[in-house]
Amino acid sequence: MPSIYDRIGGGPALIAVVDDFYRRVLADADLAGFFTGVDLERLKQRQVEYFSTVLGGPAVYTGASLRRVHQGLGITRRHFDRVVRHLTAALSGAGVSPEDVDLIVEALGPLADDIVTTRPPRGRHRRSGSRIWVWSSAIGS
């Protein structure tokens, strides 16, 4: 059986989904502040690498852990859920089957434990250093 990566159209489709996903996230006033000062092209490349890895593609994600990358950002469950909704819309908009969208989204729920923080950040949603919105997941191929 082909991997989700192959079923969604491989690298070109994944790049299109990630581009659309970040367009949506950056247009969301509740989320855009988390990306102030971030090298968006680098972030997108890392996100494509990550999704390729977890969806059964050829890339191997070697970035930092979710907990480390998101530590101190003040991401709430509301923020997490908004991101998941934007990813769902980007996947659906790219023609990914509802079954594969459901598999991907279902795998994201438990990842909130490593991304969501219980206390709000001081000041704005800014932190120096790289912020990569990635998920570590065991999505079956």
PDB file of C-alpha atoms in Angstrom:
ATOM      1  CA  MET A   1       0.000   0.000   0.000  1.00  0.00           C
ATOM      2  CA  PRO A   2       1.406   3.420  -0.912  1.00  0.00           C
ATOM      3  CA  SER A   3       2.369   5.839   1.867  1.00  0.00           C
ATOM      4  CA  ILE A   4       0.302   8.926   2.620  1.00  0.00           C
ATOM      5  CA  TYR A   5       3.158  10.919   1.082  1.00  0.00           C
ATOM      6  CA  ASP A   6       2.669   9.071  -2.204  1.00  0.00           C
ATOM      7  CA  ARG A   7      -1.134   9.194  -2.018  1.00  0.00           C
ATOM      8  CA  ILE A   8      -1.178  12.978  -1.635  1.00  0.00           C
ATOM      9  CA  GLY A   9       1.122  13.482  -4.631  1.00  0.00           C
ATOM     10  CA  GLY A  10       4.635  13.436  -3.163  1.00  0.00           C
ATOM     11  CA  GLY A  11       6.989  16.382  -2.887  1.00  0.00           C
ATOM     12  CA  PRO A  12       5.265  18.851  -5.217  1.00  0.00           C
ATOM     13  CA  ALA A  13       1.918  18.378  -3.469  1.00  0.00           C
ATOM     14  CA  LEU A  14       3.536  18.663  -0.052  1.00  0.00           C
ATOM     15  CA  ILE A  15       5.243  21.922  -1.018  1.00  0.00           C
ATOM     16  CA  ALA A  16       1.891  23.311  -2.228  1.00  0.00           C
ATOM     17  CA  VAL A  17       0.167  22.261   1.011  1.00  0.00           C
ATOM     18  CA  VAL A  18       2.887  23.843   3.177  1.00  0.00           C
ATOM     19  CA  ASP A  19       2.781  27.088   1.154  1.00  0.00           C
ATOM     20  CA  ASP A  20      -1.001  27.284   1.494  1.00  0.00           C
ATOM     21  CA  PHE A  21      -0.839  26.323   5.176  1.00  0.00           C
ATOM     22  CA  TYR A  22       1.542  29.178   6.014  1.00  0.00           C
ATOM     23  CA  ARG A  23      -0.454  31.623   3.891  1.00  0.00           C
ATOM     24  CA  ARG A  24      -3.464  30.769   6.043  1.00  0.00           C
ATOM     25  CA  VAL A  25      -1.559  30.851   9.344  1.00  0.00           C
ATOM     26  CA  LEU A  26       0.087  34.199   8.592  1.00  0.00           C
ATOM     27  CA  ALA A  27      -3.289  35.688   7.630  1.00  0.00           C
ATOM     28  CA  ASP A  28      -4.673  34.661  11.038  1.00  0.00           C
ATOM     29  CA  ALA A  29      -4.246  37.549  13.488  1.00  0.00           C
ATOM     30  CA  ASP A  30      -4.174  35.127  16.438  1.00  0.00           C
ATOM     31  CA  LEU A  31      -1.220  33.216  14.989  1.00  0.00           C
ATOM     32  CA  ALA A  32       0.805  35.624  12.856  1.00  0.00           C
ATOM     33  CA  GLY A  33       2.698  37.060  15.843  1.00  0.00           C
ATOM     34  CA  PHE A  34       4.367  33.725  16.502  1.00  0.00           C
ATOM     35  CA  PHE A  35       6.206  34.097  13.187  1.00  0.00           C
ATOM     36  CA  THR A  36       7.500  37.663  13.504  1.00  0.00           C
ATOM     37  CA  GLY A  37      11.142  37.728  12.485  1.00  0.00           C
ATOM     38  CA  VAL A  38      11.163  34.092  11.355  1.00  0.00           C
ATOM     39  CA  ASP A  39      12.906  33.082   8.133  1.00  0.00           C
ATOM     40  CA  LEU A  40       9.743  31.843   6.452  1.00  0.00           C
ATOM     41  CA  GLU A  41      11.457  30.126   3.517  1.00  0.00           C
ATOM     42  CA  ARG A  42      13.669  28.134   5.874  1.00  0.00           C
ATOM     43  CA  LEU A  43      10.665  27.322   8.030  1.00  0.00           C
ATOM     44  CA  LYS A  44       8.713  26.049   5.026  1.00  0.00           C
ATOM     45  CA  GLN A  45      11.645  23.895   3.917  1.00  0.00           C
ATOM     46  CA  ARG A  46      11.894  22.356   7.378  1.00  0.00           C
ATOM     47  CA  GLN A  47       8.137  21.796   7.470  1.00  0.00           C
ATOM     48  CA  VAL A  48       8.213  20.012   4.105  1.00  0.00           C
ATOM     49  CA  GLU A  49      11.108  17.880   5.374  1.00  0.00           C
ATOM     50  CA  TYR A  50       9.185  17.053   8.529  1.00  0.00           C
ATOM     51  CA  PHE A  51       5.929  16.148   6.785  1.00  0.00           C
ATOM     52  CA  SER A  52       7.813  14.072   4.221  1.00  0.00           C
ATOM     53  CA  THR A  53       9.351  12.114   7.078  1.00  0.00           C
ATOM     54  CA  VAL A  54       6.140  11.446   9.004  1.00  0.00           C
ATOM     55  CA  LEU A  55       4.011  10.767   5.930  1.00  0.00           C
ATOM     56  CA  GLY A  56       6.348   8.114   4.538  1.00  0.00           C
ATOM     57  CA  GLY A  57       8.351  10.196   2.075  1.00  0.00           C
ATOM     58  CA  PRO A  58      12.076  10.125   1.372  1.00  0.00           C
ATOM     59  CA  ALA A  59      13.210  12.976   3.637  1.00  0.00           C
ATOM     60  CA  VAL A  60      14.479  12.478   7.172  1.00  0.00           C
ATOM     61  CA  TYR A  61      13.666  15.250   9.641  1.00  0.00           C
ATOM     62  CA  THR A  62      16.659  16.053  11.812  1.00  0.00           C
ATOM     63  CA  GLY A  63      15.358  19.193  13.538  1.00  0.00           C
ATOM     64  CA  ALA A  64      14.897  19.828  17.228  1.00  0.00           C
ATOM     65  CA  SER A  65      12.203  18.172  19.322  1.00  0.00           C
ATOM     66  CA  LEU A  66       8.710  19.643  19.419  1.00  0.00           C
ATOM     67  CA  ARG A  67       8.984  20.446  23.090  1.00  0.00           C
ATOM     68  CA  ARG A  68      12.251  22.338  22.618  1.00  0.00           C
ATOM     69  CA  VAL A  69      11.129  24.227  19.505  1.00  0.00           C
ATOM     70  CA  HIS A  70       7.859  25.428  21.056  1.00  0.00           C
ATOM     71  CA  GLN A  71       9.069  25.967  24.623  1.00  0.00           C
ATOM     72  CA  GLY A  72       8.300  29.413  25.975  1.00  0.00           C
ATOM     73  CA  LEU A  73       6.174  30.556  23.054  1.00  0.00           C
ATOM     74  CA  GLY A  74       2.948  30.617  25.043  1.00  0.00           C
ATOM     75  CA  ILE A  75       1.027  28.492  22.571  1.00  0.00           C
ATOM     76  CA  THR A  76      -2.396  27.716  23.985  1.00  0.00           C
ATOM     77  CA  ARG A  77      -4.773  24.920  23.056  1.00  0.00           C
ATOM     78  CA  ARG A  78      -6.775  27.518  21.124  1.00  0.00           C
ATOM     79  CA  HIS A  79      -3.698  28.379  19.037  1.00  0.00           C
ATOM     80  CA  PHE A  80      -2.949  24.703  18.476  1.00  0.00           C
ATOM     81  CA  ASP A  81      -6.511  24.017  17.330  1.00  0.00           C
ATOM     82  CA  ARG A  82      -6.417  26.985  14.936  1.00  0.00           C
ATOM     83  CA  VAL A  83      -3.222  25.675  13.361  1.00  0.00           C
ATOM     84  CA  VAL A  84      -4.770  22.233  12.943  1.00  0.00           C
ATOM     85  CA  ARG A  85      -7.816  23.823  11.262  1.00  0.00           C
ATOM     86  CA  HIS A  86      -5.553  25.714   8.842  1.00  0.00           C
ATOM     87  CA  LEU A  87      -3.630  22.540   8.043  1.00  0.00           C
ATOM     88  CA  THR A  88      -6.896  20.676   7.482  1.00  0.00           C
ATOM     89  CA  ALA A  89      -8.067  23.396   5.083  1.00  0.00           C
ATOM     90  CA  ALA A  90      -4.734  23.386   3.220  1.00  0.00           C
ATOM     91  CA  LEU A  91      -4.789  19.593   2.859  1.00  0.00           C
ATOM     92  CA  SER A  92      -8.408  19.590   1.712  1.00  0.00           C
ATOM     93  CA  GLY A  93      -7.752  22.485  -0.669  1.00  0.00           C
ATOM     94  CA  ALA A  94      -4.950  20.476  -2.277  1.00  0.00           C
ATOM     95  CA  GLY A  95      -7.329  17.608  -2.979  1.00  0.00           C
ATOM     96  CA  VAL A  96      -6.079  15.257  -0.264  1.00  0.00           C
ATOM     97  CA  SER A  97      -8.710  12.605   0.360  1.00  0.00           C
ATOM     98  CA  PRO A  98     -10.918  13.094   3.419  1.00  0.00           C
ATOM     99  CA  GLU A  99      -9.644   9.757   4.753  1.00  0.00           C
ATOM    100  CA  ASP A 100      -5.999  10.872   4.566  1.00  0.00           C
ATOM    101  CA  VAL A 101      -6.836  14.286   6.032  1.00  0.00           C
ATOM    102  CA  ASP A 102      -8.528  12.498   8.934  1.00  0.00           C
ATOM    103  CA  LEU A 103      -5.479  10.254   9.483  1.00  0.00           C
ATOM    104  CA  ILE A 104      -3.129  13.227   9.559  1.00  0.00           C
ATOM    105  CA  VAL A 105      -5.356  15.336  11.818  1.00  0.00           C
ATOM    106  CA  GLU A 106      -5.986  12.421  14.186  1.00  0.00           C
ATOM    107  CA  ALA A 107      -2.240  12.023  14.646  1.00  0.00           C
ATOM    108  CA  LEU A 108      -1.869  15.709  15.588  1.00  0.00           C
ATOM    109  CA  GLY A 109      -4.097  15.652  18.694  1.00  0.00           C
ATOM    110  CA  PRO A 110      -1.630  13.961  21.058  1.00  0.00           C
ATOM    111  CA  LEU A 111       1.136  16.301  19.929  1.00  0.00           C
ATOM    112  CA  ALA A 112      -0.476  19.174  21.812  1.00  0.00           C
ATOM    113  CA  ASP A 113       1.265  17.922  24.959  1.00  0.00           C
ATOM    114  CA  ASP A 114       4.623  18.953  23.487  1.00  0.00           C
ATOM    115  CA  ILE A 115       3.426  22.176  21.855  1.00  0.00           C
ATOM    116  CA  VAL A 116       0.876  23.776  24.191  1.00  0.00           C
ATOM    117  CA  THR A 117       2.109  25.608  27.272  1.00  0.00           C
ATOM    118  CA  THR A 118       0.006  26.190  30.337  1.00  0.00           C
ATOM    119  CA  ARG A 119       1.057  29.727  31.102  1.00  0.00           C
ATOM    120  CA  PRO A 120       1.010  32.694  28.723  1.00  0.00           C
ATOM    121  CA  PRO A 121       4.290  34.201  27.536  1.00  0.00           C
ATOM    122  CA  ARG A 122       5.592  37.495  28.789  1.00  0.00           C
ATOM    123  CA  GLY A 123       4.981  40.260  26.294  1.00  0.00           C
ATOM    124  CA  ARG A 124       4.381  39.466  22.655  1.00  0.00           C
ATOM    125  CA  HIS A 125       4.593  36.135  20.872  1.00  0.00           C
ATOM    126  CA  ARG A 126       8.273  36.712  20.125  1.00  0.00           C
ATOM    127  CA  ARG A 127      11.296  34.686  20.981  1.00  0.00           C
ATOM    128  CA  SER A 128      14.708  34.818  19.445  1.00  0.00           C
ATOM    129  CA  GLY A 129      15.803  31.787  17.516  1.00  0.00           C
ATOM    130  CA  SER A 130      14.027  29.509  15.127  1.00  0.00           C
ATOM    131  CA  ARG A 131      10.415  28.497  15.602  1.00  0.00           C
ATOM    132  CA  ILE A 132       9.484  25.529  13.513  1.00  0.00           C
ATOM    133  CA  TRP A 133       5.883  24.410  13.717  1.00  0.00           C
ATOM    134  CA  VAL A 134       6.396  20.686  13.310  1.00  0.00           C
ATOM    135  CA  TRP A 135       4.830  17.604  14.687  1.00  0.00           C
ATOM    136  CA  SER A 136       6.430  14.375  15.630  1.00  0.00           C
ATOM    137  CA  SER A 137       4.041  11.620  14.859  1.00  0.00           C
ATOM    138  CA  ALA A 138       3.660   7.991  14.012  1.00  0.00           C
ATOM    139  CA  ILE A 139       1.346   8.168  11.027  1.00  0.00           C
ATOM    140  CA  GLY A 140       1.130   4.780   9.414  1.00  0.00           C
ATOM    141  CA  SER A 141       1.957   4.439   5.750  1.00  0.00           C
TER     142      SER A 141
END
